Amino acid sequence: MNPARLRRFIGDMTSLVGGAWQDNDETATVEVGARLLGELVKNDDWLPEAMAECPPHGYVQNLLWCDPFERFSVVSFVWAPSAKTPVHDHQVWGLVGMLRGSETSQAFARDGKTGELTKGNCSTLAPGDVEILRPSVGDIHQVTNALSDCGSLSIHVYGGNIGAVRRYTFDPATGKENLFVSGYTNKAVPNLWDRSSEVRAAG
Ligand code: FE2
């Protein structure tokens, strides 16, 4: 396990939101954030095992880190075979980086007057890929584990404390919206900061 990669990512994201946030520059934040997340998910040797356990069905969303000012959060999503989310939005920007397996993201457009949903692009992510979600250009989607015979795992970064954001699921047939607050599956975040063994080893 090499948590240094995740520590570095958290540091870089903290610098990014601290700088770009002054102008609320969402475009710069997601573009640079996507590059940083792409670097993180290039390697698969840093995620604590407890955050990667595949559930028997459905999916889990484990909080890895939340910025003290709730400017961003980092979450490990672990998907059982063929598991899927409801159709949902986020209310904040989001980045999805594929670490293991594969997932599809089916986009929807929503009519402002009738609420009717129309299917848009469907993208498939492979390990190392990063998807950007922006409410300002439409971020309603449904995510599915593309693998029917094994789990998948993706790392998500959001422009807020996503587990505590008031957002919506949608009935795909009627477009009717339902308020939800997702929370997190894990009750304790991983300890990324015990560097004692490397400090001792350095003498
Ligand atoms: Fe989503």
Coordinates of C-alpha atoms and ligand atoms in Angstrom, one line a residue:
M1 CA 0.0 0.0 0.0
N2 CA 1.4 3.4 -1.0
P3 CA -0.9 6.0 0.6
A4 CA 1.7 8.7 -0.4
R5 CA -0.1 8.9 -3.8
L6 CA -3.4 9.7 -2.2
R7 CA -1.8 12.2 0.2
R8 CA -0.1 13.9 -2.7
F9 CA -3.5 14.0 -4.6
I10 CA -5.2 15.5 -1.6
G11 CA -2.5 18.2 -1.3
D12 CA -2.7 19.0 -5.0
M13 CA -6.5 19.2 -4.9
T14 CA -6.3 21.5 -1.8
S15 CA -4.0 23.9 -3.6
L16 CA -6.3 23.8 -6.7
V17 CA -9.5 24.6 -4.9
G18 CA -7.7 27.2 -2.8
G19 CA -6.5 29.0 -5.9
A20 CA -9.3 28.6 -8.5
W21 CA -12.1 29.0 -5.9
Q22 CA -11.2 32.7 -5.6
D23 CA -12.8 33.3 -9.0
N24 CA -15.2 30.3 -8.7
D25 CA -13.5 29.1 -11.9
E26 CA -15.2 25.7 -12.3
T27 CA -13.7 25.1 -15.8
A28 CA -10.1 25.4 -14.5
T29 CA -10.9 23.3 -11.4
V30 CA -12.4 20.4 -13.3
E31 CA -9.8 20.5 -16.1
V32 CA -6.8 20.5 -13.7
G33 CA -8.6 18.2 -11.3
A34 CA -9.2 15.6 -14.0
R35 CA -5.5 15.6 -14.9
L36 CA -4.6 15.1 -11.2
L37 CA -7.2 12.3 -10.8
G38 CA -5.9 10.7 -14.0
E39 CA -2.4 10.5 -12.5
L40 CA -3.8 9.0 -9.3
V41 CA -5.8 6.2 -11.0
K42 CA -2.8 5.3 -13.3
N43 CA -1.5 3.3 -10.4
D44 CA -3.4 0.8 -8.3
D45 CA -1.3 0.4 -5.2
W46 CA -2.5 3.1 -2.8
L47 CA -6.2 2.4 -1.8
P48 CA -6.6 0.9 1.7
E49 CA -8.1 -2.6 1.3
A50 CA -11.0 -1.8 3.7
M51 CA -12.1 0.9 1.2
A52 CA -12.1 -1.6 -1.7
E53 CA -14.3 -4.4 -0.3
C54 CA -16.9 -5.4 -2.9
P55 CA -20.5 -5.7 -1.5
P56 CA -22.6 -8.7 -2.3
H57 CA -25.1 -6.5 -4.2
G58 CA -25.5 -2.8 -5.0
Y59 CA -22.6 -0.5 -4.3
V60 CA -20.8 1.2 -1.4
Q61 CA -19.5 4.8 -1.3
N62 CA -16.6 5.1 1.1
L63 CA -15.3 8.6 2.1
L64 CA -11.5 8.7 1.7
W65 CA -11.1 12.4 2.4
C66 CA -13.2 15.6 2.9
D67 CA -11.6 19.0 2.7
P68 CA -12.0 20.9 6.1
F69 CA -13.9 23.7 4.3
E70 CA -16.0 21.1 2.3
R71 CA -14.7 22.4 -1.0
F72 CA -14.1 18.9 -2.2
S73 CA -14.4 15.3 -1.2
V74 CA -12.8 12.0 -2.4
V75 CA -14.9 8.8 -2.4
S76 CA -14.2 5.2 -3.3
F77 CA -17.2 3.6 -5.1
V78 CA -17.2 -0.2 -5.2
W79 CA -19.7 -1.9 -7.4
A80 CA -21.1 -5.4 -7.2
P81 CA -21.5 -7.2 -10.6
S82 CA -24.1 -5.3 -12.8
A83 CA -25.0 -2.9 -9.9
K84 CA -26.5 0.4 -11.0
T85 CA -27.4 3.7 -9.4
P86 CA -30.8 5.4 -9.8
V87 CA -30.8 8.3 -12.3
H88 CA -29.4 11.2 -10.3
D89 CA -27.8 14.6 -10.3
H90 CA -25.0 16.0 -8.1
Q91 CA -25.5 19.8 -7.7
V92 CA -21.7 20.2 -7.6
W93 CA -18.9 19.4 -10.1
G94 CA -17.7 15.8 -10.1
L95 CA -14.8 13.7 -11.5
V96 CA -15.0 9.9 -11.9
G97 CA -11.7 8.1 -12.2
M98 CA -11.8 4.3 -13.0
L99 CA -9.4 2.2 -10.9
R100 CA -10.6 -1.4 -11.4
G101 CA -13.0 -3.0 -13.8
S102 CA -15.3 -0.9 -15.9
E103 CA -18.5 1.2 -15.6
T104 CA -20.9 2.9 -17.9
S105 CA -22.4 6.4 -17.5
Q106 CA -25.7 7.0 -19.3
A107 CA -26.4 10.7 -19.5
F108 CA -29.9 12.3 -19.5
A109 CA -31.1 15.7 -20.5
R110 CA -34.1 17.1 -18.6
D111 CA -36.8 19.4 -20.0
G112 CA -36.9 22.5 -17.8
K113 CA -40.7 22.8 -18.2
T114 CA -42.1 19.2 -18.3
G115 CA -39.2 17.5 -16.4
E116 CA -39.2 14.8 -19.1
L117 CA -35.9 12.9 -19.4
T118 CA -34.2 12.2 -22.7
K119 CA -31.2 9.8 -23.1
G120 CA -27.9 11.3 -24.1
N121 CA -24.4 9.9 -24.6
C122 CA -23.4 6.6 -22.9
S123 CA -19.7 6.5 -22.0
T124 CA -17.8 3.5 -20.8
L125 CA -14.8 3.9 -18.6
A126 CA -11.7 1.6 -18.4
P127 CA -9.0 1.8 -15.8
G128 CA -7.2 5.1 -16.0
D129 CA -10.1 6.9 -17.6
V130 CA -11.6 10.1 -16.1
E131 CA -15.1 11.5 -16.7
I132 CA -16.1 15.1 -15.9
L133 CA -19.5 16.0 -14.5
R134 CA -20.7 19.6 -14.5
P135 CA -24.1 20.7 -13.4
S136 CA -23.8 23.9 -15.6
V137 CA -23.8 21.8 -18.7
G138 CA -26.0 18.9 -17.5
D139 CA -24.9 16.2 -15.1
I140 CA -27.9 13.9 -14.8
H141 CA -26.8 10.3 -15.3
Q142 CA -27.2 6.7 -14.3
V143 CA -24.0 4.6 -13.6
T144 CA -23.8 0.8 -14.0
N145 CA -21.0 -1.7 -13.4
A146 CA -20.3 -2.7 -17.0
L147 CA -19.1 -6.1 -15.7
S148 CA -21.6 -8.8 -14.9
D149 CA -19.2 -11.3 -13.4
C150 CA -17.0 -9.2 -11.1
G151 CA -16.9 -6.0 -9.1
S152 CA -15.6 -2.6 -10.3
L153 CA -14.1 0.3 -8.4
S154 CA -14.0 4.0 -9.2
I155 CA -12.6 7.0 -7.4
H156 CA -14.9 10.0 -7.3
V157 CA -14.0 13.6 -6.5
Y158 CA -16.8 16.2 -6.0
G159 CA -16.9 20.0 -5.5
G160 CA -18.4 19.7 -2.0
N161 CA -19.0 17.2 0.8
I162 CA -21.0 15.0 -1.5
G163 CA -22.5 12.8 1.2
A164 CA -24.2 15.9 2.7
V165 CA -25.4 17.6 -0.5
R166 CA -29.1 17.9 -1.1
R167 CA -29.7 16.5 -4.6
Y168 CA -32.1 14.5 -6.6
T169 CA -32.9 11.2 -8.1
F170 CA -35.3 11.0 -11.1
D171 CA -37.9 8.5 -12.2
P172 CA -36.7 7.7 -15.7
A173 CA -40.3 7.1 -17.0
T174 CA -41.9 10.3 -15.6
G175 CA -38.9 12.6 -14.8
K176 CA -40.4 13.1 -11.3
E177 CA -37.6 14.3 -8.9
N178 CA -37.0 13.0 -5.4
L179 CA -34.7 14.8 -2.9
F180 CA -32.0 12.6 -1.4
V181 CA -28.8 13.0 0.7
S182 CA -26.5 10.1 0.0
G183 CA -24.3 9.9 3.1
Y184 CA -21.4 7.5 3.1
T185 CA -21.1 3.8 3.8
N186 CA -18.0 3.8 6.0
K187 CA -18.2 5.1 9.6
A188 CA -14.4 5.9 9.8
V189 CA -12.1 7.4 7.2
P190 CA -8.7 5.7 6.6
N191 CA -5.6 6.9 8.5
L192 CA -3.4 8.2 5.7
W193 CA -1.1 10.1 8.0
D194 CA 0.8 7.5 10.1
R195 CA 4.2 7.8 8.4
S196 CA 6.1 6.5 11.4
S197 CA 7.5 3.4 9.7
E198 CA 9.2 5.4 6.9
V199 CA 10.4 8.0 9.4
R200 CA 11.9 5.2 11.6
A201 CA 13.4 3.5 8.6
A202 CA 15.1 6.8 7.6
G203 CA 17.1 6.5 10.9
Ligands
FE2_1 FE -23.2 10.3 -10.3

